Coordinates of C-alpha atoms in Angstrom, one line a residue:
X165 CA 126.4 155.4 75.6
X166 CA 123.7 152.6 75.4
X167 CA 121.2 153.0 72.0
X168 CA 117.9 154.3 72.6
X169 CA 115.4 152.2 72.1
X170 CA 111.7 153.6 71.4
X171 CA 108.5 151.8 72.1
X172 CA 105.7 152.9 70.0
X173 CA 102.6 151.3 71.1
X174 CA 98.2 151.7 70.8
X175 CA 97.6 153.9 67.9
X176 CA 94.6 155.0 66.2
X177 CA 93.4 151.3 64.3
X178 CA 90.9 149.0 65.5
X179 CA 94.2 146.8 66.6
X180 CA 94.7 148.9 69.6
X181 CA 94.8 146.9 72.2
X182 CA 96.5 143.9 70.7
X183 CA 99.5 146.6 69.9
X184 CA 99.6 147.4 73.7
X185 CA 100.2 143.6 74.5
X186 CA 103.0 143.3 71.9
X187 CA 104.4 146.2 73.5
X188 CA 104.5 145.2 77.1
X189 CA 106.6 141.9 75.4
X190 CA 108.6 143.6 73.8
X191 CA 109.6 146.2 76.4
X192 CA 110.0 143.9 79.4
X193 CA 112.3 141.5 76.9
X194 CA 114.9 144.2 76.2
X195 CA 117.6 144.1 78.0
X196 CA 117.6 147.4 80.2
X197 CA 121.4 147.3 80.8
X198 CA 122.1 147.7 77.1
X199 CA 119.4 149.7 76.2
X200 CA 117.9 152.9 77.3
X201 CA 114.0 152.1 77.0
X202 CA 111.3 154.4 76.3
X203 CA 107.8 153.8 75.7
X204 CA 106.0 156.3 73.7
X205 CA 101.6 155.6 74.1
X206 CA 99.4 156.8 70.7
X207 CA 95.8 157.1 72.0
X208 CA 92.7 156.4 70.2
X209 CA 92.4 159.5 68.3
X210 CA 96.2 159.6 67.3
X211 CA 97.5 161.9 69.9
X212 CA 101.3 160.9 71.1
X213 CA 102.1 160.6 74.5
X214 CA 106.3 160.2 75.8
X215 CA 105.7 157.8 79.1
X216 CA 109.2 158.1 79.5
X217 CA 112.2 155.4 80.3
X218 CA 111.4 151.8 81.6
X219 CA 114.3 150.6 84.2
X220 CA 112.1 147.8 85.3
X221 CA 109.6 145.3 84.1
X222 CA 106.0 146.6 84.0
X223 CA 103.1 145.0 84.5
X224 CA 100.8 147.2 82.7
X225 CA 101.7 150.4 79.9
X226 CA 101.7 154.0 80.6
X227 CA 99.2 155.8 79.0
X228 CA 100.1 159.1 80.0
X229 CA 98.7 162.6 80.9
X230 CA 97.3 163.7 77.5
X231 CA 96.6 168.0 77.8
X232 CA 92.6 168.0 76.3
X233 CA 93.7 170.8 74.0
X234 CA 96.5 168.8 72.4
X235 CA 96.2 167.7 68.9
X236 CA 97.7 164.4 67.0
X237 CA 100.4 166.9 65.1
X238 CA 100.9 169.2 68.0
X239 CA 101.5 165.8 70.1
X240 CA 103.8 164.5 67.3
X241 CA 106.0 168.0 67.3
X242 CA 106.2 167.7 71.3
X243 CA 107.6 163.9 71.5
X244 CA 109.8 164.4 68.2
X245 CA 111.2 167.5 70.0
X246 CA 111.7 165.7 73.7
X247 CA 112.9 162.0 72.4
X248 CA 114.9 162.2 69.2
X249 CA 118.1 164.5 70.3
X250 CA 120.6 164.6 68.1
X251 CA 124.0 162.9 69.2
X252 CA 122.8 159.7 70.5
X253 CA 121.9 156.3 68.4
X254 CA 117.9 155.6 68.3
X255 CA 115.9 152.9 67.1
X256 CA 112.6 152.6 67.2
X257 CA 110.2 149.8 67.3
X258 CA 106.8 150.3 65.8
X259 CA 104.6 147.8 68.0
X260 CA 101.9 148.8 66.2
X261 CA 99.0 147.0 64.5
X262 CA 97.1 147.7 61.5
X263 CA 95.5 151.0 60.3
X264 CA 98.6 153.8 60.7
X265 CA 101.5 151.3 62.0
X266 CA 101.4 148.7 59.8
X267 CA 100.5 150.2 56.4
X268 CA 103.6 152.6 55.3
X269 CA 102.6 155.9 57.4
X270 CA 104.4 155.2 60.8
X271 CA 107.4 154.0 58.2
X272 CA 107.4 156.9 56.4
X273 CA 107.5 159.4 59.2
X274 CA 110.8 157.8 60.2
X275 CA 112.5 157.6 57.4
X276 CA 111.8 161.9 57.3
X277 CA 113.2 162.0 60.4
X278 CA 115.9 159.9 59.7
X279 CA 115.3 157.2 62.3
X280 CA 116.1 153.4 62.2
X281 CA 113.3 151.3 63.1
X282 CA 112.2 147.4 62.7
X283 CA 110.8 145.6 60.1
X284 CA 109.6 146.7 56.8
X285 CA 109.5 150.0 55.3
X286 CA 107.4 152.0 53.4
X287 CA 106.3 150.0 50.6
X288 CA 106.8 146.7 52.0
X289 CA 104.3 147.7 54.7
X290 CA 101.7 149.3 52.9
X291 CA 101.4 146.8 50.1
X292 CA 101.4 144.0 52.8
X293 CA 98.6 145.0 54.6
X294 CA 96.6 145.7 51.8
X295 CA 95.7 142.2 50.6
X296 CA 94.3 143.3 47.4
X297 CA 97.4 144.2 46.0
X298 CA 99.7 141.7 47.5
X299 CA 97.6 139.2 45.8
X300 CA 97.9 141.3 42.6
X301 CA 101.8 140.9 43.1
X302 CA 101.8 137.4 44.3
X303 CA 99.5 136.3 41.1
X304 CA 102.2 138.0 38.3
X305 CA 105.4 135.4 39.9
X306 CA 103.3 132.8 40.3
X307 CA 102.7 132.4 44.4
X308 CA 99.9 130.0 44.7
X309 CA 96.7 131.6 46.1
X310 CA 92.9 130.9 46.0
X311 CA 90.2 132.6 43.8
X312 CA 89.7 136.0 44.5
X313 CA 88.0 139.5 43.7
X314 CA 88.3 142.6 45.1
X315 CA 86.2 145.7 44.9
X316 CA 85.7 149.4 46.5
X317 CA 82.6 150.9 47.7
X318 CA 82.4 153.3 45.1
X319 CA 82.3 150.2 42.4
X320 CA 80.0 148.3 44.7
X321 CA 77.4 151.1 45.0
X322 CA 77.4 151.4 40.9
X323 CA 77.4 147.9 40.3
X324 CA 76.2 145.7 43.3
X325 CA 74.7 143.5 40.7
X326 CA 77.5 142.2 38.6
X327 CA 79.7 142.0 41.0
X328 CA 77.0 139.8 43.0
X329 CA 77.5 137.6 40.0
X330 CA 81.0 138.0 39.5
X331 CA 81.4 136.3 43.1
X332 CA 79.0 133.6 42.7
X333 CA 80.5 132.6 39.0
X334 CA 84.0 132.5 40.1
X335 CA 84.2 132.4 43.7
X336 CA 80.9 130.3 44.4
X337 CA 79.6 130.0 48.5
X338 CA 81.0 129.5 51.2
X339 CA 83.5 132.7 50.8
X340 CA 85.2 135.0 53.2
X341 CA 84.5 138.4 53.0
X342 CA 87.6 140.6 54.2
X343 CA 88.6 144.4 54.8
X344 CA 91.7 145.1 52.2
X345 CA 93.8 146.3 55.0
X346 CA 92.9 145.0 58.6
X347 CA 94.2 142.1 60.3
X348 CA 93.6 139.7 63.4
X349 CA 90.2 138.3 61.1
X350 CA 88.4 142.3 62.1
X351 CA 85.7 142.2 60.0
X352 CA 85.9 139.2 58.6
X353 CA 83.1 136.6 57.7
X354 CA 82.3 133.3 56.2
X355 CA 79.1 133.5 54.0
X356 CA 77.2 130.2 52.7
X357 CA 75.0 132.2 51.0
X358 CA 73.6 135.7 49.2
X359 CA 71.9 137.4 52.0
X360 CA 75.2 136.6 54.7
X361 CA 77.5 137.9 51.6
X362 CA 75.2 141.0 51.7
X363 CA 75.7 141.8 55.8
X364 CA 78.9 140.9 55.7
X365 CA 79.7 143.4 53.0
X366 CA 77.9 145.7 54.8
X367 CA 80.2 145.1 58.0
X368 CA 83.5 145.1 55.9
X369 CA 82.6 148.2 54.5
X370 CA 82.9 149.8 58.1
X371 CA 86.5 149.0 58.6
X372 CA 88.0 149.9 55.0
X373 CA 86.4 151.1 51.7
X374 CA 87.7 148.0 50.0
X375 CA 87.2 144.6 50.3
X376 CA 88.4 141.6 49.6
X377 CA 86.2 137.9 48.6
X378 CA 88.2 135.0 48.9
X379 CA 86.9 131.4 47.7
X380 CA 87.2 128.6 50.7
X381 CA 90.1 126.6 50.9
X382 CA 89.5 123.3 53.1
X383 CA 93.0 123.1 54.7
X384 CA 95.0 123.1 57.6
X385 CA 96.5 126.7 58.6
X386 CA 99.7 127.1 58.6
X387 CA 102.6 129.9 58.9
X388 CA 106.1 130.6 58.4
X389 CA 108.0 133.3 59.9
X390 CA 110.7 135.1 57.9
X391 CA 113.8 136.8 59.6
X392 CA 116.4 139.1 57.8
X393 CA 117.3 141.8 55.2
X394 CA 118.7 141.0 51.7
X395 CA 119.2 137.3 52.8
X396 CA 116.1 136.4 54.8
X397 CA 115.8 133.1 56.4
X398 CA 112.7 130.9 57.2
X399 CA 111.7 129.0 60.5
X400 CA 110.4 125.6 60.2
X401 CA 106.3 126.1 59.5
X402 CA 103.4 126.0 62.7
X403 CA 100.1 125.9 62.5
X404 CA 97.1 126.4 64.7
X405 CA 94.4 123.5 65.4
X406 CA 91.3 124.8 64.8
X407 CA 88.0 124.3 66.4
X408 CA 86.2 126.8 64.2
X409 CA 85.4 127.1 60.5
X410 CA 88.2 130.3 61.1
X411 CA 89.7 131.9 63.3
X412 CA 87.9 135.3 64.4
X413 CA 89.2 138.1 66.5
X414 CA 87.6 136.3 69.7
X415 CA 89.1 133.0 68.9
X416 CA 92.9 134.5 68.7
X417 CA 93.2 136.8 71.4
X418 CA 90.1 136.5 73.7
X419 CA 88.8 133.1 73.8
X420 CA 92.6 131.7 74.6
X421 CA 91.7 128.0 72.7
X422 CA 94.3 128.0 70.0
X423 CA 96.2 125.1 70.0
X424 CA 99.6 125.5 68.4
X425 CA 101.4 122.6 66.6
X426 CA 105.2 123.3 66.1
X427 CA 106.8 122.1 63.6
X428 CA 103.7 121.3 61.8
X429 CA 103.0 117.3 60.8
X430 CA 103.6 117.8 56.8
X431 CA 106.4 116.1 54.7
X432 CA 109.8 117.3 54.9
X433 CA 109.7 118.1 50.8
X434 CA 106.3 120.4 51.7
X435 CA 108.3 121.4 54.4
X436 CA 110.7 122.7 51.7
X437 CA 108.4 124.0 49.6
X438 CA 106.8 126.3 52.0
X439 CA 109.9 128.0 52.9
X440 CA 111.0 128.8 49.2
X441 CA 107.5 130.7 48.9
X442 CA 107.7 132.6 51.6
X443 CA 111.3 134.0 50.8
X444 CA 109.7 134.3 47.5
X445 CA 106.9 136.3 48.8
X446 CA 109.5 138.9 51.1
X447 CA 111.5 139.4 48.4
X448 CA 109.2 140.1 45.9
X449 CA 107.4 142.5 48.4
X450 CA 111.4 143.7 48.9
X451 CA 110.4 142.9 52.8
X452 CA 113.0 143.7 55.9
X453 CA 113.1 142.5 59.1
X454 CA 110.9 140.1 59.5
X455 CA 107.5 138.6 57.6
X456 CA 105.0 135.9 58.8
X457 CA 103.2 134.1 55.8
X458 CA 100.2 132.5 56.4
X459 CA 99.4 129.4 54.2
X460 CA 96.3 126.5 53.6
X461 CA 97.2 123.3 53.2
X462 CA 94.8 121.0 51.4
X463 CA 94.2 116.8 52.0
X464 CA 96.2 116.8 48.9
X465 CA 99.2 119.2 50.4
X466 CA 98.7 121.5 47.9
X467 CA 99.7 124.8 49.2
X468 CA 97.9 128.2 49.1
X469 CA 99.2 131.5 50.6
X470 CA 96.6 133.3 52.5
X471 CA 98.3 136.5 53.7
X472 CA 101.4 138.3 54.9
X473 CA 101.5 139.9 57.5
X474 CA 104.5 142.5 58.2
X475 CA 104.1 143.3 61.8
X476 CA 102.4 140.4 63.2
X477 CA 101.6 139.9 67.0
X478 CA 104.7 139.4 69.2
X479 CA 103.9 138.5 72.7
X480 CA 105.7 136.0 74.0
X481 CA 102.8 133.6 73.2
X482 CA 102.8 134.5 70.0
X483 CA 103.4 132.1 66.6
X484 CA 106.1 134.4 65.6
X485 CA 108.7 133.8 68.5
X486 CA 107.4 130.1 69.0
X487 CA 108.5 129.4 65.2
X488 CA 111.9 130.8 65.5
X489 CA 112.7 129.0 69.0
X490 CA 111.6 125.6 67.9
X491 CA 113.7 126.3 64.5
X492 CA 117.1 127.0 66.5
X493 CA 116.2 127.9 69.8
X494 CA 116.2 131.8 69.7
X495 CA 114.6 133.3 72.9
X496 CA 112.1 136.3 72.3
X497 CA 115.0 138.4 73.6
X498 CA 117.5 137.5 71.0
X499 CA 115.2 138.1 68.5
X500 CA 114.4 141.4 69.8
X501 CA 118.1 141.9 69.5
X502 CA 118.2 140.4 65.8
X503 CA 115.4 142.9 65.0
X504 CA 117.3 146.2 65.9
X505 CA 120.1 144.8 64.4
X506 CA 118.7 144.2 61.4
X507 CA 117.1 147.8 61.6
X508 CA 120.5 149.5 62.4
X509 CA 122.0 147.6 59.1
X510 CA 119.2 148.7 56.9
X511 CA 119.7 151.9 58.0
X512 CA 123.1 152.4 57.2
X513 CA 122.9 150.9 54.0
X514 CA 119.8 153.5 53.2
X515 CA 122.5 156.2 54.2
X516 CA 124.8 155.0 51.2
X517 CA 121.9 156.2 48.8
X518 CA 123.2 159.9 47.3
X519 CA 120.1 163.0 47.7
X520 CA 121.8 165.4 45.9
X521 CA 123.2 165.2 42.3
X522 CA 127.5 165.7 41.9
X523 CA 128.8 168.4 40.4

């Protein structure tokens, strides 16, 4: 019998719709003669929706019939029941952004249940997209980064004061203001100055009750993408020409004026150098699956990792895919295929770990 494969896809984060176009990618690039495909729609408010197999390419997601008495766990109990039958091989791919996909909680829930699914798992995931503490981990080993601070709304509303001077001493203007855990630049601001550092504080502050300021780095952008499980490789690194002072949520996904640059113009030994640093940086975060690190690189090619990101957009225009077929020609299907792989080995391995103690 062919594996089941699960599409999750939407969810319950300000990422919602960018999850629904790595989902449509993703299902329509699985192979439907070795796979049994189902997609599986999470509304805005969290409520789970099966939208049953895909035999043929779609042009648009399900979203389902959602009963306006259902509720996110009654939902949850309903699809878990109808999808995960026991006898058959399932994996599950989370093609979900952000706020309850990418930071652990997904993860968790199917490692309860005892399901493999790609990419990284629990801790992996929710230290990643919270950029506050992956900095704190990158800065102990030594992974180059720029000046940073990070605060919650509780300390801002005691101390707005110091930590207005805490930012200006050591980070100094122009700065980016950043929700901890969002990605695809929501929320995100440069400030030249106190009163933009104030409103965009205020706008951070919507999205996640911690934030984090970042001193500017004048550089190129640039990103690796990371493949594997206990020996993860690197593509060769991208980057994006930019026509803005950074790129915001419009200028990724709306706007359509990125310009992508594969392999990126750098030496051959910066080359190098990028790709030990972002093995570094999934190993140290004990990553799986797959990892994109994002980097600056100075006039001076001094290299500064901006984030990781642990799910990162996967349509078939995405940097992701691009990176790996310019590295050794993999086509988004195979690497589809590498994913669940990947899943179905870290799964078995987890299965070698003992729950109970010997008599």
């Amino acid at each position: 019998m062919n594996t089941q494969v699960y599409v999750l896809y939407g969810g319950k984060s300000v990422e919602h719709e960018i999850s629904k176009r790595t989902a449509l990618a993703i299902i329509n690039a699985l192979d439907k003669e070795k796979y049994d495909v189902y997609s599986i729609y999470i509304n805005n408010e969290g409520i789970w929706c099966n939208t049953g197999k895909v035999t043929e390419e779609l042009k648009e997601l399900r979203e389902g019939e959602v009963d306006v008495d259902m509720t996110p766990t009654l939902s949850l109990a309903t699809v878990l029941q109808e999808c995960f039958s026991p006898g058959r091989e399932h994996v599950v791919i989370p093609a979900l952004h952000g706020t309850y996909g990418e930071d652990g909680t997904i993860q968790g829930l199917l490692e309860l249940i005892d399901v493999p699914y790609i990419g990284n798992g629990i801790m992996p995931s929710a230290i990643g997209i919270d950029k506050a503490m992956t900095k704190e981990i990158f800065s102990k080993v030594g992974i180059p980064q720029a000046e940073y601070v990070f605060f919650t709304i509780q300390e801002w509303r005691r101390r707005d004061s110091q930590i207005f001077e805490q930012i200006e001493n050591k980070i100094g203007y122009p700065c980016f203001v950043k929700p901890a855990k969002l990605g695809s630049s929501v929320g995100v601001h440069r400030c030249q100055n106190r009163d933009e550092l104030i409103e965009a504080l205020k706008d951070a502050f919507t999205f996640d009750q911690k934030v984090v300021v970042d001193k500017e780095v004048i550089g190129r952008e640039m990103q690796v993408a990371v493949i594997g499980n206990e020996n993860p490789e690197c593509s060769v690194a991208g980057e994006y020409i930019l026509e803005k002072s950074f790129m915001d949520y419009n200028a990724k996904y709306v706007d359509g004026n990125l310009i992508p640059v594969i392999p990126a113009h750098i030496p051959d030994s910066l080359h190098k150098k990028m790709q030990e640093i972002s093995q570094q940086a999934f190993q140290v975060l004990n990553g799986s699956g797959l990892m994109r690190v994002d980097f600056f690189v100075t006039e001076e090619n001094d290299l500064y990792v901006n984030e990781v990101n642990t799910f990162p957009g996967f349509t078939g225009h995405s940097m992701f895919p691009a990176l790996w077929e310019a590295t050794n020609g993999m086509t988004y299907p195979e690497i589809i295929e590498t994913f669940i792989d990947l899943a179905i080995e870290r799964h078995q391995n987890s299965r070698q770990i003992q729950y109970t103690r010997g008599e």
